[in-house]
Amino acid sequence: MKYEELAKKAIEAKEKAVPTYSKFHVGAALLTEDDEVIIGGNIESASYGLTICAERTAVFTAVIEGKRKFKALAIASDAEGFTSPCGACRQVMLDQCGHDLDVVLVNKKNELKIYKLKELIPHSFDDSELR
Ligand code: THU
């Protein structure tokens, strides 16, 4: 699948988000190695700290569905510019998707910025330390 198409799925996924308090919609679309797309959206809690980001809902949904290998994760939001994943999501993406995941950011003009996850979380803590 082309990353433009994956980005479109992230934009569509924003509609599923539940940003009750911030009203800031974020959508994510995670591409598996066999070209399946699993979406996520941010879901907020009245106990604000329990909010979960779009990226983590996508990753956790995919993992519990038995998906284990991923090519890319696209992220779209209500912001004019590019929304980059928070630190907690970067760690979870690293845990489940690995350093070589492509992170595809899409802005309101449908422009893409693509990074390797290892660029976004350098000097990371990963499972190699636990072996
Ligand atoms: N949020 C995400 O879902 N992903 C990001 O990459 C940045 C922040 C959510 C969390 C919260 O629901 C809202 O955006 C405002 O922080």
mmCIF file of N, CA, C and O in Angstrom, residues 36-93:
data_model
loop_
_atom_site.group_PDB
_atom_site.id
_atom_site.type_symbol
_atom_site.label_atom_id
_atom_site.label_comp_id
_atom_site.label_asym_id
_atom_site.label_seq_id
_atom_site.Cartn_x
_atom_site.Cartn_y
_atom_site.Cartn_z
ATOM 1 N N GLU A 36 -2.406 -5.157 5.845
ATOM 2 C CA GLU A 36 -3.680 -4.865 6.524
ATOM 3 C C GLU A 36 -3.511 -3.535 7.256
ATOM 4 O O GLU A 36 -2.393 -3.193 7.682
ATOM 5 N N VAL A 37 -4.623 -2.827 7.418
ATOM 6 C CA VAL A 37 -4.575 -1.541 8.127
ATOM 7 C C VAL A 37 -5.431 -1.631 9.386
ATOM 8 O O VAL A 37 -6.591 -2.026 9.326
ATOM 9 N N ILE A 38 -4.833 -1.275 10.522
ATOM 10 C CA ILE A 38 -5.544 -1.245 11.812
ATOM 11 C C ILE A 38 -5.570 0.221 12.241
ATOM 12 O O ILE A 38 -4.516 0.863 12.300
ATOM 13 N N ILE A 39 -6.750 0.718 12.542
ATOM 14 C CA ILE A 39 -6.832 2.140 12.886
ATOM 15 C C ILE A 39 -6.892 2.371 14.396
ATOM 16 O O ILE A 39 -7.205 1.457 15.169
ATOM 17 N N GLY A 40 -6.613 3.610 14.775
ATOM 18 C CA GLY A 40 -6.734 4.022 16.169
ATOM 19 C C GLY A 40 -7.135 5.477 16.223
ATOM 20 O O GLY A 40 -6.958 6.228 15.256
ATOM 21 N N GLY A 41 -7.710 5.870 17.359
ATOM 22 C CA GLY A 41 -8.044 7.269 17.599
ATOM 23 C C GLY A 41 -7.832 7.540 19.078
ATOM 24 O O GLY A 41 -7.858 6.601 19.885
ATOM 25 N N ASN A 42 -7.616 8.804 19.438
ATOM 26 C CA ASN A 42 -7.446 9.100 20.863
ATOM 27 C C ASN A 42 -8.785 8.993 21.584
ATOM 28 O O ASN A 42 -9.836 9.355 21.048
ATOM 29 N N ILE A 43 -8.721 8.458 22.792
ATOM 30 C CA ILE A 43 -9.922 8.288 23.628
ATOM 31 C C ILE A 43 -9.608 8.923 24.973
ATOM 32 O O ILE A 43 -8.663 8.499 25.652
ATOM 33 N N GLU A 44 -10.376 9.943 25.327
ATOM 34 C CA GLU A 44 -10.075 10.683 26.553
ATOM 35 C C GLU A 44 -10.935 10.221 27.722
ATOM 36 O O GLU A 44 -12.022 9.659 27.536
ATOM 37 N N SER A 45 -10.409 10.466 28.923
ATOM 38 C CA SER A 45 -11.068 10.055 30.162
ATOM 39 C C SER A 45 -11.369 11.282 31.017
ATOM 40 O O SER A 45 -10.599 12.266 30.995
ATOM 41 N N ALA A 46 -12.450 11.200 31.804
ATOM 42 C CA ALA A 46 -12.761 12.261 32.767
ATOM 43 C C ALA A 46 -11.625 12.393 33.780
ATOM 44 O O ALA A 46 -11.391 13.463 34.343
ATOM 45 N N SER A 47 -10.912 11.305 34.012
ATOM 46 C CA SER A 47 -9.670 11.346 34.780
ATOM 47 C C SER A 47 -8.564 11.516 33.738
ATOM 48 O O SER A 47 -8.061 10.543 33.176
ATOM 49 N N TYR A 48 -8.256 12.772 33.427
ATOM 50 C CA TYR A 48 -7.511 13.121 32.202
ATOM 51 C C TYR A 48 -6.291 12.251 31.906
ATOM 52 O O TYR A 48 -6.018 11.922 30.763
ATOM 53 N N GLY A 49 -5.578 11.904 32.965
ATOM 54 C CA GLY A 49 -4.329 11.155 32.785
ATOM 55 C C GLY A 49 -4.537 9.765 32.210
ATOM 56 O O GLY A 49 -3.572 9.117 31.793
ATOM 57 N N LEU A 50 -5.761 9.292 32.212
ATOM 58 C CA LEU A 50 -6.044 7.948 31.683
ATOM 59 C C LEU A 50 -6.324 7.958 30.190
ATOM 60 O O LEU A 50 -6.557 6.915 29.582
ATOM 61 N N THR A 51 -6.297 9.145 29.614
ATOM 62 C CA THR A 51 -6.462 9.285 28.162
ATOM 63 C C THR A 51 -5.449 8.413 27.443
ATOM 64 O O THR A 51 -4.313 8.272 27.873
ATOM 65 N N ILE A 52 -5.892 7.845 26.308
ATOM 66 C CA ILE A 52 -4.948 7.081 25.486
ATOM 67 C C ILE A 52 -4.874 7.713 24.095
ATOM 68 O O ILE A 52 -5.898 8.131 23.542
ATOM 69 N N CYS A 53 -3.676 7.788 23.581
ATOM 70 C CA CYS A 53 -3.441 8.412 22.269
ATOM 71 C C CYS A 53 -3.858 7.480 21.130
ATOM 72 O O CYS A 53 -3.927 6.250 21.290
ATOM 73 N N ALA A 54 -4.040 8.079 19.972
ATOM 74 C CA ALA A 54 -4.428 7.350 18.761
ATOM 75 C C ALA A 54 -3.416 6.260 18.400
ATOM 76 O O ALA A 54 -3.794 5.144 18.024
ATOM 77 N N GLU A 55 -2.136 6.593 18.536
ATOM 78 C CA GLU A 55 -1.084 5.651 18.141
ATOM 79 C C GLU A 55 -1.160 4.382 18.982
ATOM 80 O O GLU A 55 -1.033 3.270 18.479
ATOM 81 N N ARG A 56 -1.356 4.567 20.299
ATOM 82 C CA ARG A 56 -1.389 3.383 21.171
ATOM 83 C C ARG A 56 -2.672 2.584 20.976
ATOM 84 O O ARG A 56 -2.640 1.358 21.072
ATOM 85 N N THR A 57 -3.791 3.224 20.689
ATOM 86 C CA THR A 57 -4.999 2.404 20.443
ATOM 87 C C THR A 57 -4.779 1.551 19.200
ATOM 88 O O THR A 57 -5.170 0.379 19.171
ATOM 89 N N ALA A 58 -4.131 2.102 18.180
ATOM 90 C CA ALA A 58 -3.878 1.320 16.958
ATOM 91 C C ALA A 58 -2.929 0.157 17.247
ATOM 92 O O ALA A 58 -3.198 -0.987 16.858
ATOM 93 N N VAL A 59 -1.842 0.450 17.946
ATOM 94 C CA VAL A 59 -0.840 -0.605 18.206
ATOM 95 C C VAL A 59 -1.446 -1.702 19.083
ATOM 96 O O VAL A 59 -1.325 -2.894 18.776
ATOM 97 N N PHE A 60 -2.137 -1.316 20.159
ATOM 98 C CA PHE A 60 -2.671 -2.341 21.065
ATOM 99 C C PHE A 60 -3.769 -3.163 20.389
ATOM 100 O O PHE A 60 -3.869 -4.376 20.593
ATOM 101 N N THR A 61 -4.596 -2.514 19.577
ATOM 102 C CA THR A 61 -5.640 -3.255 18.858
ATOM 103 C C THR A 61 -5.007 -4.277 17.916
ATOM 104 O O THR A 61 -5.412 -5.444 17.870
ATOM 105 N N ALA A 62 -3.990 -3.845 17.188
ATOM 106 C CA ALA A 62 -3.332 -4.747 16.231
ATOM 107 C C ALA A 62 -2.699 -5.935 16.959
ATOM 108 O O ALA A 62 -2.849 -7.086 16.536
ATOM 109 N N VAL A 63 -2.018 -5.641 18.058
ATOM 110 C CA VAL A 63 -1.305 -6.710 18.768
ATOM 111 C C VAL A 63 -2.296 -7.735 19.327
ATOM 112 O O VAL A 63 -2.095 -8.942 19.211
ATOM 113 N N ILE A 64 -3.400 -7.258 19.874
ATOM 114 C CA ILE A 64 -4.355 -8.201 20.468
ATOM 115 C C ILE A 64 -5.106 -8.980 19.382
ATOM 116 O O ILE A 64 -5.646 -10.047 19.634
ATOM 117 N N GLU A 65 -5.068 -8.463 18.167
ATOM 118 C CA GLU A 65 -5.627 -9.218 17.035
ATOM 119 C C GLU A 65 -4.612 -10.193 16.452
ATOM 120 O O GLU A 65 -4.880 -10.849 15.449
ATOM 121 N N GLY A 66 -3.455 -10.271 17.071
ATOM 122 C CA GLY A 66 -2.461 -11.264 16.656
ATOM 123 C C GLY A 66 -1.443 -10.773 15.648
ATOM 124 O O GLY A 66 -0.597 -11.532 15.190
ATOM 125 N N LYS A 67 -1.500 -9.494 15.289
ATOM 126 C CA LYS A 67 -0.523 -8.945 14.335
ATOM 127 C C LYS A 67 0.797 -8.724 15.076
ATOM 128 O O LYS A 67 0.798 -8.250 16.218
ATOM 129 N N ARG A 68 1.890 -9.056 14.412
ATOM 130 C CA ARG A 68 3.193 -8.948 15.071
ATOM 131 C C ARG A 68 4.228 -8.165 14.275
ATOM 132 O O ARG A 68 5.235 -7.738 14.828
ATOM 133 N N LYS A 69 4.003 -7.990 12.974
ATOM 134 C CA LYS A 69 5.014 -7.288 12.166
ATOM 135 C C LYS A 69 4.372 -6.142 11.425
ATOM 136 O O LYS A 69 3.315 -6.306 10.801
ATOM 137 N N PHE A 70 5.044 -4.993 11.481
ATOM 138 C CA PHE A 70 4.445 -3.760 10.965
ATOM 139 C C PHE A 70 5.427 -2.992 10.091
ATOM 140 O O PHE A 70 6.632 -2.994 10.346
ATOM 141 N N LYS A 71 4.863 -2.342 9.070
ATOM 142 C CA LYS A 71 5.707 -1.553 8.165
ATOM 143 C C LYS A 71 5.673 -0.063 8.515
ATOM 144 O O LYS A 71 6.691 0.623 8.411
ATOM 145 N N ALA A 72 4.495 0.435 8.817
ATOM 146 C CA ALA A 72 4.373 1.894 8.954
ATOM 147 C C ALA A 72 3.183 2.267 9.829
ATOM 148 O O ALA A 72 2.211 1.509 9.931
ATOM 149 N N LEU A 73 3.271 3.427 10.449
ATOM 150 C CA LEU A 73 2.148 3.980 11.212
ATOM 151 C C LEU A 73 1.959 5.432 10.774
ATOM 152 O O LEU A 73 2.903 6.225 10.847
ATOM 153 N N ALA A 74 0.770 5.739 10.269
ATOM 154 C CA ALA A 74 0.470 7.115 9.840
ATOM 155 C C ALA A 74 -0.329 7.823 10.930
ATOM 156 O O ALA A 74 -1.152 7.201 11.619
ATOM 157 N N ILE A 75 -0.082 9.132 11.069
ATOM 158 C CA ILE A 75 -0.731 9.936 12.124
ATOM 159 C C ILE A 75 -1.266 11.232 11.522
ATOM 160 O O ILE A 75 -0.528 11.961 10.847
ATOM 161 N N ALA A 76 -2.553 11.499 11.802
ATOM 162 C CA ALA A 76 -3.182 12.748 11.347
ATOM 163 C C ALA A 76 -3.889 13.379 12.535
ATOM 164 O O ALA A 76 -4.332 12.673 13.451
ATOM 165 N N SER A 77 -4.005 14.716 12.530
ATOM 166 C CA SER A 77 -4.690 15.381 13.647
ATOM 167 C C SER A 77 -5.423 16.619 13.156
ATOM 168 O O SER A 77 -5.390 16.940 11.964
ATOM 169 N N ASP A 78 -6.042 17.325 14.105
ATOM 170 C CA ASP A 78 -6.737 18.575 13.793
ATOM 171 C C ASP A 78 -5.778 19.760 13.645
ATOM 172 O O ASP A 78 -6.204 20.845 13.258
ATOM 173 N N ALA A 79 -4.518 19.579 13.970
ATOM 174 C CA ALA A 79 -3.554 20.687 13.894
ATOM 175 C C ALA A 79 -3.284 21.054 12.433
ATOM 176 O O ALA A 79 -3.453 20.221 11.542
ATOM 177 N N GLU A 80 -2.865 22.291 12.212
ATOM 178 C CA GLU A 80 -2.504 22.707 10.842
ATOM 179 C C GLU A 80 -1.249 21.975 10.372
ATOM 180 O O GLU A 80 -1.153 21.564 9.228
ATOM 181 N N GLY A 81 -0.311 21.855 11.293
ATOM 182 C CA GLY A 81 0.989 21.259 10.928
ATOM 183 C C GLY A 81 1.004 19.754 11.156
ATOM 184 O O GLY A 81 -0.041 19.107 11.226
ATOM 185 N N PHE A 82 2.203 19.225 11.294
ATOM 186 C CA PHE A 82 2.382 17.785 11.488
ATOM 187 C C PHE A 82 2.330 17.467 12.975
ATOM 188 O O PHE A 82 2.954 18.167 13.776
ATOM 189 N N THR A 83 1.589 16.427 13.353
ATOM 190 C CA THR A 83 1.556 15.986 14.750
ATOM 191 C C THR A 83 2.451 14.766 14.902
ATOM 192 O O THR A 83 2.276 13.755 14.231
ATOM 193 N N SER A 84 3.394 14.912 15.797
ATOM 194 C CA SER A 84 4.405 13.885 16.026
ATOM 195 C C SER A 84 4.033 13.112 17.286
ATOM 196 O O SER A 84 3.482 13.695 18.223
ATOM 197 N N PRO A 85 4.306 11.816 17.329
ATOM 198 C CA PRO A 85 3.862 11.030 18.492
ATOM 199 C C PRO A 85 4.523 11.452 19.803
ATOM 200 O O PRO A 85 5.696 11.845 19.816
ATOM 201 N N CYS A 86 3.773 11.343 20.903
ATOM 202 C CA CYS A 86 4.313 11.687 22.224
ATOM 203 C C CYS A 86 5.340 10.635 22.644
ATOM 204 O O CYS A 86 5.460 9.561 22.029
ATOM 205 N N GLY A 87 6.054 10.938 23.709
ATOM 206 C CA GLY A 87 7.116 10.040 24.167
ATOM 207 C C GLY A 87 6.607 8.661 24.548
ATOM 208 O O GLY A 87 7.230 7.636 24.234
ATOM 209 N N ALA A 88 5.446 8.607 25.228
ATOM 210 C CA ALA A 88 4.901 7.308 25.641
ATOM 211 C C ALA A 88 4.586 6.455 24.414
ATOM 212 O O ALA A 88 4.887 5.256 24.373
ATOM 213 N N CYS A 89 4.003 7.075 23.397
ATOM 214 C CA CYS A 89 3.664 6.323 22.180
ATOM 215 C C CYS A 89 4.920 5.869 21.453
ATOM 216 O O CYS A 89 4.960 4.771 20.899
ATOM 217 N N ARG A 90 5.949 6.705 21.434
ATOM 218 C CA ARG A 90 7.204 6.300 20.768
ATOM 219 C C ARG A 90 7.741 5.026 21.398
ATOM 220 O O ARG A 90 8.205 4.115 20.718
ATOM 221 N N GLN A 91 7.698 4.957 22.743
ATOM 222 C CA GLN A 91 8.200 3.758 23.418
ATOM 223 C C GLN A 91 7.348 2.539 23.058
ATOM 224 O O GLN A 91 7.881 1.474 22.740
ATOM 225 N N VAL A 92 6.029 2.692 23.095
ATOM 226 C CA VAL A 92 5.137 1.555 22.789
ATOM 227 C C VAL A 92 5.299 1.125 21.323
ATOM 228 O O VAL A 92 5.318 -0.074 21.011
ATOM 229 N N MET A 93 5.451 2.098 20.431
ATOM 230 C CA MET A 93 5.677 1.766 19.024
ATOM 231 C C MET A 93 6.980 0.988 18.881
ATOM 232 O O MET A 93 7.063 0.008 18.139
#
